CSV table of C-alpha atoms in Angstrom, one decimal:
chain,number,residue,atom,x,y,z
A,1,MET,CA,129.2,94.8,121.3
A,2,VAL,CA,127.5,93.3,118.2
A,3,ALA,CA,128.9,94.3,114.8
A,4,VAL,CA,126.8,96.4,112.7
A,5,ALA,CA,126.8,95.8,109.0
A,6,GLY,CA,127.3,98.6,106.6
A,7,LEU,CA,126.1,99.1,103.0
A,8,THR,CA,127.0,96.0,100.7
A,9,GLU,CA,128.4,96.7,97.3
A,10,ALA,CA,124.9,95.9,95.8
A,11,GLN,CA,123.1,98.2,98.2
A,12,ARG,CA,125.7,101.1,97.4
A,13,ARG,CA,125.0,100.5,93.6
A,14,ALA,CA,121.4,100.5,94.0
A,15,ALA,CA,121.5,103.8,96.0
A,16,GLU,CA,123.6,105.4,93.2
A,17,GLU,CA,121.6,104.2,90.3
A,18,ASP,CA,117.9,103.7,91.4
A,19,GLY,CA,118.0,105.9,94.5
A,20,TYR,CA,116.6,103.3,96.6
A,21,PHE,CA,117.0,99.8,98.1
A,22,VAL,CA,115.3,97.4,100.8
A,23,VAL,CA,116.9,95.9,103.8
A,24,GLU,CA,114.8,93.0,105.0
A,25,ASP,CA,114.1,92.0,108.8
A,26,LEU,CA,115.5,95.2,110.5
A,27,ILE,CA,113.2,94.4,113.4
A,28,SER,CA,111.2,91.3,114.5
A,29,PRO,CA,107.5,90.6,113.9
A,30,GLU,CA,107.3,91.0,117.9
A,31,GLU,CA,108.7,94.4,117.6
A,32,CYS,CA,106.4,95.2,114.9
A,33,GLN,CA,103.4,94.4,117.1
A,34,ALA,CA,104.7,96.4,119.8
A,35,TYR,CA,104.9,99.6,117.6
A,36,ILE,CA,101.4,98.8,116.3
A,37,GLN,CA,100.0,98.4,119.8
A,38,ARG,CA,101.5,101.9,120.8
A,39,LEU,CA,100.2,103.4,117.5
A,40,MET,CA,96.6,102.1,118.2
A,41,GLU,CA,96.7,103.4,121.7
A,42,TYR,CA,97.4,106.8,120.1
A,43,ALA,CA,94.8,106.5,117.5
A,44,ARG,CA,92.0,105.3,119.8
A,45,ARG,CA,92.8,108.4,122.1
A,46,GLU,CA,93.7,105.9,124.9
A,47,ARG,CA,97.1,107.2,125.5
A,48,PRO,CA,97.9,110.9,125.8
A,49,LEU,CA,100.0,112.6,123.1
A,50,PRO,CA,103.4,113.8,124.5
A,51,PRO,CA,104.4,117.4,123.6
A,52,GLY,CA,105.5,117.7,120.0
A,53,MET,CA,103.2,114.7,118.5
A,54,ARG,CA,100.2,115.3,116.6
A,55,LEU,CA,97.2,113.4,115.1
A,56,GLN,CA,95.8,114.0,111.7
A,57,VAL,CA,92.4,112.7,110.8
A,58,GLU,CA,91.6,111.2,107.3
A,59,PRO,CA,90.8,114.2,105.3
A,60,ARG,CA,87.6,112.8,103.9
A,61,ILE,CA,86.4,111.7,107.4
A,62,ALA,CA,87.2,115.0,108.4
A,63,ARG,CA,85.0,116.6,105.9
A,64,GLY,CA,82.2,114.1,106.7
A,65,GLU,CA,82.4,112.4,103.2
A,66,LEU,CA,83.5,108.9,105.0
A,67,SER,CA,83.2,107.6,108.3
A,68,ALA,CA,85.2,104.9,110.3
A,69,PRO,CA,85.5,103.5,113.7
A,70,LEU,CA,87.7,105.6,116.4
A,71,GLY,CA,91.1,104.5,115.8
A,72,GLU,CA,90.5,103.5,112.0
A,73,ASP,CA,90.1,107.3,111.2
A,74,ILE,CA,93.7,108.5,111.6
A,75,ARG,CA,95.8,109.2,108.5
A,76,LYS,CA,99.0,110.4,110.2
A,77,ILE,CA,100.8,110.6,113.6
A,78,SER,CA,103.6,113.3,113.4
A,79,GLY,CA,106.5,113.7,115.7
A,80,MET,CA,107.3,110.2,116.8
A,81,ALA,CA,110.8,111.2,118.2
A,82,HIS,CA,108.8,112.3,121.1
A,83,ASP,CA,107.6,108.9,122.0
A,84,ASP,CA,110.2,106.8,123.8
A,85,LEU,CA,109.4,103.6,122.1
A,86,PHE,CA,109.7,105.0,118.8
A,87,LEU,CA,112.9,106.9,119.5
A,88,LYS,CA,114.6,103.6,120.0
A,89,LEU,CA,113.6,102.7,116.4
A,90,ILE,CA,114.8,106.1,115.1
A,91,LEU,CA,118.2,105.5,116.7
A,92,HIS,CA,118.5,101.7,115.5
A,93,PRO,CA,122.2,100.9,115.0
A,94,GLN,CA,121.6,99.5,111.8
A,95,ILE,CA,119.7,102.3,110.3
A,96,VAL,CA,121.8,104.9,111.7
A,97,ARG,CA,125.0,103.0,110.3
A,98,LEU,CA,123.4,102.8,106.7
A,99,MET,CA,122.5,106.6,107.0
A,100,GLN,CA,126.0,107.4,108.0
A,101,GLU,CA,127.3,105.6,104.9
A,102,LEU,CA,124.9,107.3,102.7
A,103,MET,CA,125.7,110.9,103.9
A,104,SER,CA,127.8,111.6,106.9
A,105,PRO,CA,129.0,110.5,110.4
A,106,ASN,CA,127.1,113.4,111.7
A,107,LEU,CA,123.4,112.9,111.3
A,108,LYS,CA,120.3,114.8,112.4
A,109,LEU,CA,116.7,113.7,112.2
A,110,PHE,CA,114.6,115.9,109.9
A,111,ARG,CA,111.1,114.1,110.7
A,112,ALA,CA,109.6,110.9,111.9
A,113,ASP,CA,105.9,110.4,110.9
A,114,VAL,CA,103.6,107.3,110.7
A,115,LEU,CA,101.0,107.0,108.0
A,116,MET,CA,98.4,104.8,109.2
A,117,LYS,CA,96.6,104.0,106.0
A,118,PRO,CA,93.4,102.6,107.8
A,119,PRO,CA,91.3,99.7,106.0
A,120,ALA,CA,89.0,100.9,103.2
A,121,VAL,CA,89.4,104.8,104.0
A,122,GLY,CA,93.0,105.1,104.0
A,123,SER,CA,93.9,107.9,101.4
A,124,ALA,CA,96.5,107.9,98.7
A,125,LYS,CA,99.8,110.0,99.0
A,126,GLY,CA,100.2,111.4,95.4
A,127,VAL,CA,103.1,111.0,93.4
A,128,HIS,CA,106.0,113.4,94.6
A,129,GLN,CA,109.4,114.3,95.6
A,130,ASP,CA,110.4,115.1,99.3
A,131,SER,CA,112.9,117.7,99.0
A,132,PRO,CA,111.3,120.2,97.0
A,133,TYR,CA,109.0,121.0,100.1
A,134,TRP,CA,111.7,120.5,102.6
A,135,PRO,CA,113.7,123.6,103.8
A,136,ILE,CA,117.0,121.8,103.7
A,137,GLU,CA,119.9,122.0,101.2
A,138,PRO,CA,121.5,120.2,99.5
A,139,MET,CA,118.6,118.1,98.4
A,140,GLN,CA,120.2,115.0,99.4
A,141,LEU,CA,118.4,113.6,102.5
A,142,TRP,CA,117.7,109.8,102.8
A,143,SER,CA,114.6,108.3,104.5
A,144,CYS,CA,113.9,104.7,105.9
A,145,TRP,CA,110.3,103.9,105.3
A,146,MET,CA,109.2,100.8,107.3
A,147,PRO,CA,105.9,99.0,107.3
A,148,PHE,CA,104.6,97.3,110.5
A,149,ASP,CA,102.0,95.4,108.5
A,150,PRO,CA,102.5,93.5,105.3
A,151,ALA,CA,102.7,96.4,102.6
A,152,THR,CA,100.7,95.0,99.5
A,153,LEU,CA,99.4,96.4,96.3
A,154,GLU,CA,95.9,96.2,97.6
A,155,ASN,CA,96.6,98.2,100.9
A,156,GLY,CA,99.0,100.7,99.5
A,157,CYS,CA,102.7,99.6,99.3
A,158,MET,CA,105.2,102.1,98.3
A,159,MET,CA,105.8,102.9,94.4
A,160,ALA,CA,108.6,104.7,93.0
A,161,ILE,CA,110.5,105.3,89.7
A,162,PRO,CA,114.0,103.8,89.8
A,163,GLY,CA,116.6,106.3,89.0
A,164,SER,CA,114.4,109.4,89.1
A,165,HIS,CA,116.5,110.9,91.8
A,166,LYS,CA,118.7,112.0,89.1
A,167,ARG,CA,116.2,114.2,87.5
A,168,GLY,CA,116.6,117.0,90.0
A,169,ALA,CA,113.8,118.8,91.7
A,170,LEU,CA,110.6,118.7,89.7
A,171,PRO,CA,107.6,121.2,89.8
A,172,HIS,CA,104.9,120.3,92.3
A,173,VAL,CA,101.2,121.7,92.6
A,174,HIS,CA,98.7,121.6,95.4
A,175,VAL,CA,95.7,119.6,94.9
A,176,GLN,CA,93.0,118.6,97.3
A,177,ASP,CA,94.8,117.2,100.6
A,178,ASP,CA,98.1,116.5,98.5
A,179,TYR,CA,101.2,118.0,97.0
A,180,VAL,CA,102.2,116.3,93.7
A,181,ILE,CA,104.0,116.3,90.4
A,182,PRO,CA,102.0,117.0,87.4
A,183,GLU,CA,101.8,114.0,85.1
A,184,GLN,CA,103.4,116.0,82.3
A,185,TYR,CA,106.8,115.5,84.2
A,186,TYR,CA,106.7,111.9,84.6
A,187,ASP,CA,105.0,108.5,83.1
A,188,PRO,CA,102.7,106.7,85.6
A,189,LYS,CA,103.9,103.5,83.8
A,190,GLU,CA,107.3,104.0,85.2
A,191,LEU,CA,106.2,103.5,88.8
A,192,VAL,CA,107.5,100.2,90.1
A,193,PRO,CA,105.5,98.7,93.2
A,194,ILE,CA,107.5,97.8,96.3
A,195,PRO,CA,105.7,95.2,98.4
A,196,MET,CA,107.3,94.6,101.7
A,197,LYS,CA,107.3,92.4,104.8
A,198,PRO,CA,106.8,94.0,108.3
A,199,GLY,CA,110.0,95.2,109.7
A,200,SER,CA,111.9,95.7,106.4
A,201,GLY,CA,113.2,99.1,105.7
A,202,LEU,CA,113.0,100.9,102.3
A,203,PHE,CA,115.9,103.5,102.1
A,204,PHE,CA,115.3,106.2,99.5
A,205,HIS,CA,116.7,109.3,98.2
A,206,SER,CA,114.7,112.6,98.9
A,207,LEU,CA,114.5,113.3,95.1
A,208,LEU,CA,113.0,110.0,94.4
A,209,ILE,CA,109.8,110.0,92.6
A,210,HIS,CA,107.5,108.0,94.7
A,211,GLY,CA,103.7,107.9,96.1
A,212,THR,CA,101.4,105.3,97.6
A,213,ALA,CA,97.9,104.4,96.6
A,214,GLU,CA,94.6,104.4,98.5
A,215,ASN,CA,94.0,101.3,100.9
A,216,ARG,CA,91.3,99.4,99.2
A,217,SER,CA,91.6,96.4,101.3
A,218,GLN,CA,90.3,95.5,104.9
A,219,MET,CA,93.8,95.2,106.1
A,220,PRO,CA,95.7,98.2,107.5
A,221,ARG,CA,99.0,99.4,106.5
A,222,ARG,CA,100.9,101.3,109.1
A,223,ALA,CA,104.3,102.4,108.2
A,224,ILE,CA,106.9,104.9,109.7
A,225,THR,CA,109.0,107.3,107.6
A,226,MET,CA,112.3,108.2,109.3
A,227,SER,CA,114.2,111.1,107.4
A,228,TYR,CA,117.7,111.9,108.3
A,229,MET,CA,120.4,114.6,107.0
A,230,ALA,CA,123.8,115.4,107.5
A,231,ALA,CA,124.6,117.9,110.1
A,232,GLU,CA,126.6,119.6,107.6
A,233,TYR,CA,123.4,120.5,105.5
A,234,ARG,CA,121.9,123.9,105.7
A,235,TYR,CA,118.4,124.9,106.8
A,236,THR,CA,116.8,127.4,104.2
A,237,GLY,CA,113.6,128.1,105.8
A,238,LYS,CA,112.0,130.9,107.6
A,239,PRO,CA,113.7,131.6,111.0
A,240,PRO,CA,114.1,130.5,113.7
A,241,LYS,CA,115.7,127.1,112.8
A,242,PRO,CA,114.2,124.2,114.4
A,243,GLU,CA,116.2,122.3,117.0
A,244,TYR,CA,116.7,119.2,115.0
A,245,LEU,CA,117.4,116.0,117.0
A,246,ARG,CA,121.1,114.9,116.9
A,247,VAL,CA,121.3,111.2,115.8
A,248,SER,CA,125.1,110.7,115.7
A,249,GLY,CA,128.4,112.7,115.4
A,250,VAL,CA,128.7,116.2,116.4
A,251,ASP,CA,126.9,119.4,115.6
A,252,VAL,CA,128.5,121.3,112.7
A,253,PRO,CA,128.7,125.3,112.8
A,254,GLY,CA,126.3,126.8,110.2
A,255,GLY,CA,124.7,123.3,109.7
A,256,VAL,CA,121.1,122.2,110.6
């Protein structure tokens, strides 16, 4: 069995101080292409969606404000754990090992969704934190955000405020198509762009202030967000509690 590396001292320090760090080359260019092919089969409606998966059309296209070819009209594909190929990525030994060191040996998956960010029409994801609208306590989840295409300033790479996970949960408001932090609670000049190579992983805390811009380029920016939680964490939403996928370890009585 191949040994799986844990957190380096630099990664551990970045996790504590910045609330995020990048691990390059988690998967190969060939693997990225296989994931892209599967995503485009769904986006073009060539492959039936397994139960539990859902397509979301870009809101401006759905309202008739913009148009795009079939397959380039999809904003989001939810429920990727229900796809056999993507389940292997969710259970990737390196990702799981790092998540265990960040949280617990006992892990469950909170969500795994793909943001397609199609050329020219891909909408922004406004500046926000994840945990304030997730029914999980404590607010100490971690996500791995992985682009399958080069993530650049032009096509909507991730942007984040280093250290902002230490500010606690901030107020959020609903705006058209989004849920964002009002700018009175942060300075947009604090946002740092995080361009990334395909197959690299951005590991980030669920209270990190982050967002992505519109795709103004002719290049897609398809990326998956896989969010994990310790099995010891608690579900605080309305019953019944969802059946969360166990990723590693054991179930914990009273936990998620």
